[in-house]
Short mmCIF file of C-alpha atoms and ligand atoms in Angstrom, two decimals:
data_model
loop_
_atom_site.label_atom_id
_atom_site.label_comp_id
_atom_site.label_asym_id
_atom_site.label_seq_id
_atom_site.Cartn_x
_atom_site.Cartn_y
_atom_site.Cartn_z
CA MET A 458 115.41 79.10 68.28
CA SER A 459 118.09 81.59 69.31
CA VAL A 460 118.53 81.67 73.07
CA ASP A 461 120.42 84.21 75.18
CA VAL A 462 122.28 82.56 78.05
CA LEU A 463 123.73 84.49 80.99
CA ALA A 464 126.91 83.31 82.70
CA PRO A 465 127.32 85.64 85.73
CA LYS A 466 130.73 84.27 86.78
CA PRO A 467 133.60 82.50 84.95
CA MET A 468 132.97 78.85 84.16
CA MET A 469 135.22 76.11 82.75
CA PRO A 470 136.16 76.41 79.03
CA LEU A 471 134.14 73.28 78.14
CA ILE A 472 130.97 75.04 79.32
CA ILE A 473 131.80 78.35 77.68
CA GLU A 474 132.64 76.70 74.36
CA GLY A 475 129.62 74.35 74.50
CA LEU A 476 127.22 77.22 75.21
CA ARG A 477 128.84 79.55 72.63
CA ALA A 478 128.32 76.87 69.99
CA SER A 479 124.63 76.48 70.73
CA SER A 480 123.43 79.87 72.00
CA THR A 481 124.23 83.59 72.37
CA LEU A 482 126.30 83.51 75.54
CA HIS A 483 126.71 86.63 77.68
CA CYS A 484 129.77 86.36 79.94
CA LEU A 485 129.05 89.02 82.53
CA TRP A 486 132.59 89.26 83.90
CA GLU A 487 133.80 90.41 80.45
CA LYS A 488 131.51 93.47 80.47
CA ASP A 489 132.81 96.93 81.43
CA ASP A 490 129.84 97.67 83.65
CA PRO A 491 128.21 94.32 84.55
CA ASP A 492 125.32 95.86 86.54
CA ALA A 493 124.35 98.20 83.73
CA TYR A 494 124.67 95.34 81.21
CA LEU A 495 122.36 93.18 83.31
CA ARG A 496 119.76 95.90 83.57
CA ALA A 497 119.89 96.70 79.87
CA ASN A 498 119.61 93.05 78.76
CA ALA A 499 117.51 91.50 81.56
CA ALA A 500 114.56 90.68 79.31
CA LYS A 501 116.79 88.73 76.88
CA PHE A 502 118.01 86.04 79.23
CA GLN A 503 116.11 82.76 79.15
CA ALA A 504 118.86 80.64 80.70
CA ILE A 505 121.48 81.12 83.41
CA ALA A 506 124.56 78.91 83.81
CA THR A 507 125.87 79.18 87.37
CA GLY A 508 128.62 77.57 89.38
CA GLY A 509 127.51 78.24 92.93
CA HIS A 510 129.66 81.41 93.20
CA ILE A 511 126.64 83.70 93.50
CA LYS A 512 123.32 83.41 95.28
CA VAL A 513 120.63 82.77 92.69
CA ASP A 514 117.68 83.59 94.94
CA GLY A 515 114.21 84.92 94.19
CA ALA A 516 115.44 88.54 94.11
CA TYR A 517 118.13 87.63 91.59
CA MET A 518 115.90 85.52 89.31
CA SER A 519 113.05 88.06 89.39
CA GLN A 520 115.28 90.51 87.45
CA PHE A 521 114.78 88.31 84.38
CA PRO A 522 111.14 88.22 83.24
CA ASN A 523 111.77 85.55 80.56
CA LEU A 524 113.98 83.22 82.57
CA LYS A 525 113.17 79.53 81.94
CA ILE A 526 116.14 77.52 83.20
CA VAL A 527 118.95 77.82 85.75
CA ALA A 528 121.63 75.20 85.05
CA ASN A 529 123.79 74.62 88.14
CA PHE A 530 127.34 73.25 87.90
CA GLY A 531 127.38 70.80 90.82
CA VAL A 532 124.94 68.28 92.28
CA GLY A 533 124.48 70.50 95.35
CA TYR A 534 122.32 73.50 94.43
CA ASP A 535 121.98 75.19 97.81
CA THR A 536 122.93 78.57 96.28
CA VAL A 537 119.86 78.41 94.02
CA ASP A 538 116.39 78.95 95.51
CA ALA A 539 114.83 76.00 93.67
CA LYS A 540 111.55 76.30 95.59
CA TRP A 541 111.10 79.89 94.38
CA ALA A 542 112.07 78.83 90.85
CA GLY A 543 109.50 76.02 90.90
CA GLN A 544 106.78 78.43 92.03
CA HIS A 545 107.65 80.76 89.13
CA GLY A 546 107.84 78.19 86.31
CA ILE A 547 111.64 78.13 86.14
CA ILE A 548 113.44 74.80 85.85
CA VAL A 549 116.60 74.26 87.91
CA THR A 550 119.03 71.55 86.84
CA ASN A 551 122.08 70.06 88.59
CA THR A 552 124.82 67.51 87.77
CA PRO A 553 124.06 64.30 89.70
CA ASP A 554 125.52 60.79 89.13
CA VAL A 555 128.51 61.78 86.96
CA LEU A 556 130.47 62.82 90.08
CA THR A 557 129.21 60.22 92.58
CA GLU A 558 132.14 57.76 92.42
CA GLU A 559 134.80 60.51 92.36
CA VAL A 560 133.41 62.18 95.45
CA ALA A 561 133.07 58.83 97.24
CA ASP A 562 136.74 58.09 96.43
CA THR A 563 137.72 61.45 97.93
CA ALA A 564 135.63 60.75 101.02
CA LEU A 565 137.49 57.47 101.57
CA GLY A 566 140.83 59.21 101.09
CA LEU A 567 139.87 61.84 103.65
CA LEU A 568 138.62 59.15 106.04
CA ILE A 569 141.89 57.21 105.93
CA MET A 570 144.03 60.38 106.04
CA THR A 571 142.17 61.48 109.16
CA THR A 572 141.99 58.24 111.12
CA ARG A 573 145.58 57.19 110.32
CA GLU A 574 147.06 60.72 110.49
CA LEU A 575 148.56 60.50 106.98
CA SER A 576 148.93 64.29 106.49
CA GLN A 577 150.54 64.65 109.91
CA SER A 578 152.96 61.77 109.33
CA GLU A 579 153.92 63.12 105.90
CA ARG A 580 154.62 66.53 107.44
CA TYR A 581 156.76 64.69 110.06
CA LEU A 582 158.87 63.05 107.32
CA ARG A 583 159.24 66.30 105.32
CA ALA A 584 160.37 68.11 108.48
CA GLY A 585 163.21 65.59 108.83
CA LYS A 586 161.81 64.26 112.10
CA TRP A 587 161.94 60.59 111.01
CA VAL A 588 165.72 60.96 111.02
CA SER A 589 166.03 63.25 114.06
CA GLU A 590 163.29 61.85 116.30
CA GLY A 591 162.65 58.31 115.02
CA ALA A 592 159.44 56.62 113.91
CA TYR A 593 156.18 58.58 113.77
CA PRO A 594 154.07 57.77 116.89
CA LEU A 595 151.51 54.98 116.51
CA THR A 596 148.04 56.35 115.74
CA HIS A 597 145.38 56.09 118.42
CA ASN A 598 142.70 55.69 115.80
CA THR A 599 142.15 52.93 113.23
CA LEU A 600 139.40 51.75 110.93
CA ARG A 601 139.59 48.24 112.33
CA GLY A 602 136.37 47.18 114.05
CA LYS A 603 134.76 50.62 113.72
CA LYS A 604 131.18 51.72 113.14
CA LEU A 605 130.60 54.48 110.57
CA GLY A 606 127.45 56.60 110.62
CA ILE A 607 126.53 58.24 107.32
CA LEU A 608 124.49 61.42 107.52
CA ALA A 609 122.57 61.52 104.21
CA LEU A 610 122.58 58.14 102.49
CA GLY A 611 121.89 59.45 99.00
CA ARG A 612 123.79 58.70 95.78
CA ILE A 613 127.19 59.66 97.18
CA GLY A 614 126.44 58.29 100.66
CA LYS A 615 125.65 54.88 99.15
CA ALA A 616 128.84 54.88 97.08
CA ILE A 617 130.78 55.66 100.27
CA ALA A 618 128.93 52.87 102.10
CA THR A 619 129.84 50.32 99.38
CA ARG A 620 133.52 51.25 99.71
CA CYS A 621 133.40 51.18 103.51
CA GLU A 622 131.77 47.72 103.48
CA ALA A 623 134.82 46.49 101.55
CA PHE A 624 136.97 48.01 104.30
CA GLY A 625 135.11 45.92 106.91
CA LEU A 626 133.36 48.84 108.61
CA THR A 627 129.90 48.49 110.12
CA ILE A 628 127.65 50.98 108.30
CA VAL A 629 124.63 52.77 109.74
CA TYR A 630 122.83 55.87 108.51
CA HIS A 631 120.51 58.77 109.21
CA THR A 632 118.21 60.48 106.72
CA ARG A 633 114.78 62.00 107.22
CA THR A 634 113.18 59.01 105.50
CA GLU A 635 114.09 55.39 106.26
CA GLN A 636 115.17 53.42 103.20
CA LYS A 637 113.80 49.86 103.19
CA ASP A 638 116.04 48.63 100.37
CA VAL A 639 119.45 49.12 102.05
CA PRO A 640 121.18 46.62 104.35
CA TYR A 641 122.29 49.26 106.87
CA THR A 642 120.71 50.07 110.26
CA TYR A 643 118.62 53.25 110.24
CA TYR A 644 118.71 55.85 113.01
CA PRO A 645 115.70 58.19 113.14
CA THR A 646 117.76 60.86 114.92
CA LEU A 647 121.22 62.25 114.18
CA LYS A 648 122.01 62.41 117.91
CA GLY A 649 121.09 58.76 118.41
CA MET A 650 123.41 57.77 115.56
CA ALA A 651 126.25 60.05 116.74
CA GLN A 652 126.12 58.43 120.19
CA ASP A 653 126.45 54.96 118.68
CA VAL A 654 129.19 55.40 116.05
CA ASP A 655 132.97 55.90 116.00
CA ILE A 656 132.99 57.96 112.83
CA LEU A 657 130.36 60.43 111.60
CA MET A 658 130.51 60.90 107.82
CA SER A 659 128.41 63.81 106.56
CA VAL A 660 127.34 63.92 102.92
CA ALA A 661 124.35 66.11 103.61
CA PRO A 662 123.27 68.86 101.20
CA GLY A 663 123.39 72.51 102.30
CA GLY A 664 120.40 74.75 102.88
CA ALA A 665 118.14 75.78 105.74
CA ALA A 666 117.07 72.24 106.73
CA THR A 667 120.65 71.09 107.41
CA HIS A 668 122.19 74.37 108.63
CA HIS A 669 124.51 73.61 111.60
CA ILE A 670 122.74 70.31 112.37
CA ILE A 671 126.18 69.00 113.39
CA ASN A 672 126.50 71.21 116.46
CA ALA A 673 128.05 71.04 119.95
CA GLU A 674 125.46 68.50 121.12
CA ILE A 675 126.13 66.13 118.22
CA LEU A 676 129.91 66.44 118.60
CA GLU A 677 129.61 65.73 122.34
CA ALA A 678 127.52 62.68 121.47
CA LEU A 679 130.24 61.48 119.05
CA GLY A 680 132.64 61.37 121.98
CA PRO A 681 136.35 61.80 122.75
CA MET A 682 137.54 59.09 120.32
CA GLY A 683 135.04 60.19 117.64
CA VAL A 684 136.02 61.30 114.15
CA LEU A 685 133.98 63.71 111.99
CA ILE A 686 134.33 63.68 108.20
CA ASN A 687 132.47 66.31 106.14
CA ILE A 688 132.38 65.89 102.36
CA GLY A 689 128.85 67.37 101.92
CA ARG A 690 128.46 71.09 102.63
CA GLY A 691 130.30 73.31 105.12
CA SER A 692 127.07 74.93 106.36
CA VAL A 693 126.00 71.59 107.87
CA VAL A 694 128.68 71.85 110.60
CA ASP A 695 128.78 74.62 113.22
CA GLU A 696 132.47 75.45 112.70
CA GLN A 697 132.80 77.36 115.97
CA ALA A 698 131.37 74.37 117.86
CA LEU A 699 133.80 72.11 115.97
CA ILE A 700 136.76 74.31 116.87
CA ARG A 701 135.76 74.14 120.56
CA ALA A 702 135.16 70.38 120.39
CA LEU A 703 138.60 69.73 118.85
CA ARG A 704 140.35 72.13 121.23
CA ASP A 705 138.59 70.69 124.32
CA LYS A 706 139.11 67.09 123.09
CA LYS A 707 135.35 66.43 122.96
CA ILE A 708 136.08 64.63 119.68
CA PHE A 709 139.37 63.11 118.51
CA SER A 710 139.81 64.50 115.01
CA ALA A 711 138.10 65.75 111.88
CA GLY A 712 138.56 65.65 108.11
CA LEU A 713 136.89 68.42 106.10
CA ASP A 714 136.57 69.01 102.36
CA VAL A 715 133.96 71.74 102.71
CA PHE A 716 133.63 74.91 104.81
CA ASP A 717 131.06 77.49 105.81
CA ASP A 718 132.69 80.46 104.03
CA GLU A 719 134.84 79.01 101.21
CA PRO A 720 137.63 79.68 100.43
CA ASN A 721 138.06 81.16 103.91
CA VAL A 722 138.96 78.54 106.48
CA PRO A 723 139.05 79.62 110.15
CA ALA A 724 142.61 80.27 111.34
CA GLU A 725 141.88 78.14 114.44
CA LEU A 726 141.27 75.09 112.22
CA ILE A 727 144.40 75.74 110.14
CA ALA A 728 146.47 75.94 113.33
CA MET A 729 145.23 72.59 114.67
CA ASP A 730 147.10 69.38 114.10
CA ASN A 731 144.24 66.92 114.78
CA ILE A 732 142.44 67.81 111.58
CA VAL A 733 142.82 67.22 107.85
CA LEU A 734 141.73 70.10 105.59
CA LEU A 735 141.09 69.77 101.83
CA PRO A 736 140.14 72.71 99.57
CA HIS A 737 136.77 71.33 98.31
CA VAL A 738 138.32 68.81 95.91
CA GLY A 739 135.64 66.09 96.13
CA SER A 740 134.89 66.05 92.40
CA ALA A 741 137.99 67.93 91.25
CA SER A 742 139.49 65.76 88.48
CA HIS A 743 139.49 66.84 84.82
CA HIS A 744 137.59 63.62 84.04
CA THR A 745 134.71 64.31 86.43
CA ARG A 746 134.56 68.10 86.10
CA ASN A 747 134.33 67.67 82.29
CA LEU A 748 131.36 65.33 82.72
CA MET A 749 129.75 67.85 85.09
CA GLY A 750 130.41 70.71 82.67
CA GLN A 751 128.96 68.75 79.76
CA ARG A 752 125.84 68.13 81.85
CA VAL A 753 125.37 71.91 82.29
CA VAL A 754 125.65 72.34 78.52
CA ASP A 755 123.31 69.40 77.83
CA ASN A 756 120.65 70.73 80.18
CA ILE A 757 120.62 74.11 78.43
CA LYS A 758 120.81 72.51 74.98
CA ALA A 759 117.74 70.41 75.88
CA PHE A 760 115.88 73.66 76.65
CA ILE A 761 117.02 75.18 73.34
CA ALA A 762 115.77 72.08 71.51
CA GLY A 763 112.46 72.16 73.38
CA LYS A 764 113.23 68.83 75.01
CA SER A 765 113.13 67.58 78.61
CA PRO A 766 116.23 68.64 80.60
CA VAL A 767 118.57 65.79 81.52
CA SER A 768 118.59 66.40 85.26
CA PRO A 769 115.97 68.74 86.69
CA VAL A 770 115.98 68.93 90.51
CA ALA A 771 113.11 67.55 92.62
CA GLU A 772 111.64 71.01 93.36
CA THR A 773 111.19 71.79 89.63
CA PRO A 774 109.86 68.67 87.86
CA PHE A 775 109.71 69.13 84.09
CA LYS A 776 106.17 69.54 82.71
CA GLY A 777 107.02 71.18 79.37
CA TRP A 778 108.58 74.50 78.43
P1 NAP B 1382 121.31 62.97 96.94
O1 NAP B 1382 121.42 61.68 96.24
O2 NAP B 1382 120.19 63.89 96.63
O3 NAP B 1382 121.26 62.62 98.50
C1 NAP B 1382 120.97 63.56 99.48
C2 NAP B 1382 120.61 62.81 100.77
O4 NAP B 1382 120.50 63.77 101.82
C3 NAP B 1382 119.28 62.05 100.72
O5 NAP B 1382 119.50 60.74 101.14
C4 NAP B 1382 118.40 62.81 101.72
O6 NAP B 1382 117.54 61.88 102.35
C5 NAP B 1382 119.46 63.37 102.66
N1 NAP B 1382 119.00 64.56 103.38
C6 NAP B 1382 118.56 65.71 102.84
N2 NAP B 1382 118.21 66.55 103.83
C7 NAP B 1382 118.47 65.92 105.00
C8 NAP B 1382 118.32 66.28 106.36
N3 NAP B 1382 117.79 67.47 106.72
N4 NAP B 1382 118.69 65.39 107.32
C9 NAP B 1382 119.20 64.20 106.96
N5 NAP B 1382 119.36 63.80 105.68
C10 NAP B 1382 119.00 64.66 104.71
O7 NAP B 1382 122.63 63.83 96.79
P2 NAP B 1382 124.11 63.34 96.45
O8 NAP B 1382 124.29 63.25 94.99
O9 NAP B 1382 124.44 62.15 97.29
O10 NAP B 1382 124.93 64.64 96.98
C11 NAP B 1382 124.86 64.97 98.35
C12 NAP B 1382 125.55 66.29 98.62
O11 NAP B 1382 126.96 66.14 98.56
C13 NAP B 1382 125.27 67.42 97.63
O12 NAP B 1382 124.05 68.07 97.91
C14 NAP B 1382 126.46 68.35 97.83
O13 NAP B 1382 126.16 69.32 98.80
C15 NAP B 1382 127.55 67.41 98.37
N6 NAP B 1382 128.67 67.26 97.41
C16 NAP B 1382 129.93 67.66 97.77
C17 NAP B 1382 130.97 67.51 96.88
C18 NAP B 1382 132.37 67.90 97.23
O14 NAP B 1382 133.14 68.21 96.32
N7 NAP B 1382 132.75 67.90 98.50
C19 NAP B 1382 130.74 67.00 95.62
C20 NAP B 1382 129.45 66.61 95.27
C21 NAP B 1382 128.42 66.73 96.19
P3 NAP B 1382 116.12 62.35 102.97
O15 NAP B 1382 115.49 63.24 101.95
O16 NAP B 1382 115.39 61.08 103.22
O17 NAP B 1382 116.43 63.06 104.23
C1 8YV B 1383 131.78 71.10 92.94
C2 8YV B 1383 130.12 70.08 94.60
O1 8YV B 1383 133.09 71.31 93.34
O2 8YV B 1383 128.72 68.99 93.07
C3 8YV B 1383 128.80 69.61 94.12
O3 8YV B 1383 127.82 69.82 94.86
O4 8YV B 1383 130.25 70.54 95.69
C4 8YV B 1383 131.31 69.93 93.74
O5 8YV B 1383 131.25 68.86 92.89
C5 8YV B 1383 131.09 72.40 93.03
O6 8YV B 1383 129.74 72.34 92.88
C6 8YV B 1383 131.69 73.33 91.97
O7 8YV B 1383 131.40 74.62 92.28
#
């Protein structure tokens, strides 16, 4: 069957080439008048390949009367209204598993950079201060003897936990549902966990249920020697509350890979020294991004072949096309 696939925003060459080889791909950014093109061709599109750069909500999807599948590049699909899709017979797919270990590696890097001030000490060397002022000051924080609380012990959270066990950290976690098959202590509330840990590691998905759940109260509970790491979604952390907590020394430091309004990072955070800031690089190696891109292609190719998609999300279980 010949399928028309819409790509609203630029995607990696592997995806473009893979979709061009198996479908009629419409790259919207190449069109002179994208809005007019969408309107004129809306009934053609049965599949959308998206990278999280636009909001694929009910209003967006309802433009396309024959839409069957939205293939999201990324395991997090908070920019796609999967509940609405499920209610309207549209399958949403994501790219789980293939990025888990890469993101967990990045989380550990960010954790060590933050607790042992590795960015700050490198900046010190590059500024010539090792020569002019002597050794970099000893860090107040360390991973030795610390307790790490993981917010969202899913695939990536578990891969982080495995690494942190090897580092000798005590691991605890908070999710909405207790997991009986893990060896880590469960906290039914985020505040209860924040009060008890030295480091709060968030791997939580975005969306309404997690919006700003790390707020002033949680940061206060983490305490003046507390460290926050966020490798999940920026929307989970109230950035203004975080800025105040860092400025007022309510917590010690933070390491962030994700932000509320990417790629815009608040100037207050950029100006602070007790924070490590990464530009959303959790999965950003050619190796892993290629696997993610191939998953987008494979999900759409499964639809074209009339087969079950490789990785439909929980809100849109596959029951046939
Ligand atoms: P996953 O396996 O689906 O795990 C998600 C976990 O979140 C589950 O354990 C779930 O447990 C928990 N959770 C969901 N809502 C929650 C809430 N309101 N309160 C507490 N816990 C909640 O997903 P994953 O593969 O580990 O990926 C996790 C997230 O990481 C993605 O959604 C994405 O946003 C982010 N991510 C970031 C990068 C990066 O580059 N920085 C890369 C990949 C992924 P319960 O349902 O029991 O609550
Ligand atoms: C990607 C991610 O960088 O998978 C996710 O949820 O956040 C990252 O792996 C992102 O989705 C690409 O836009």
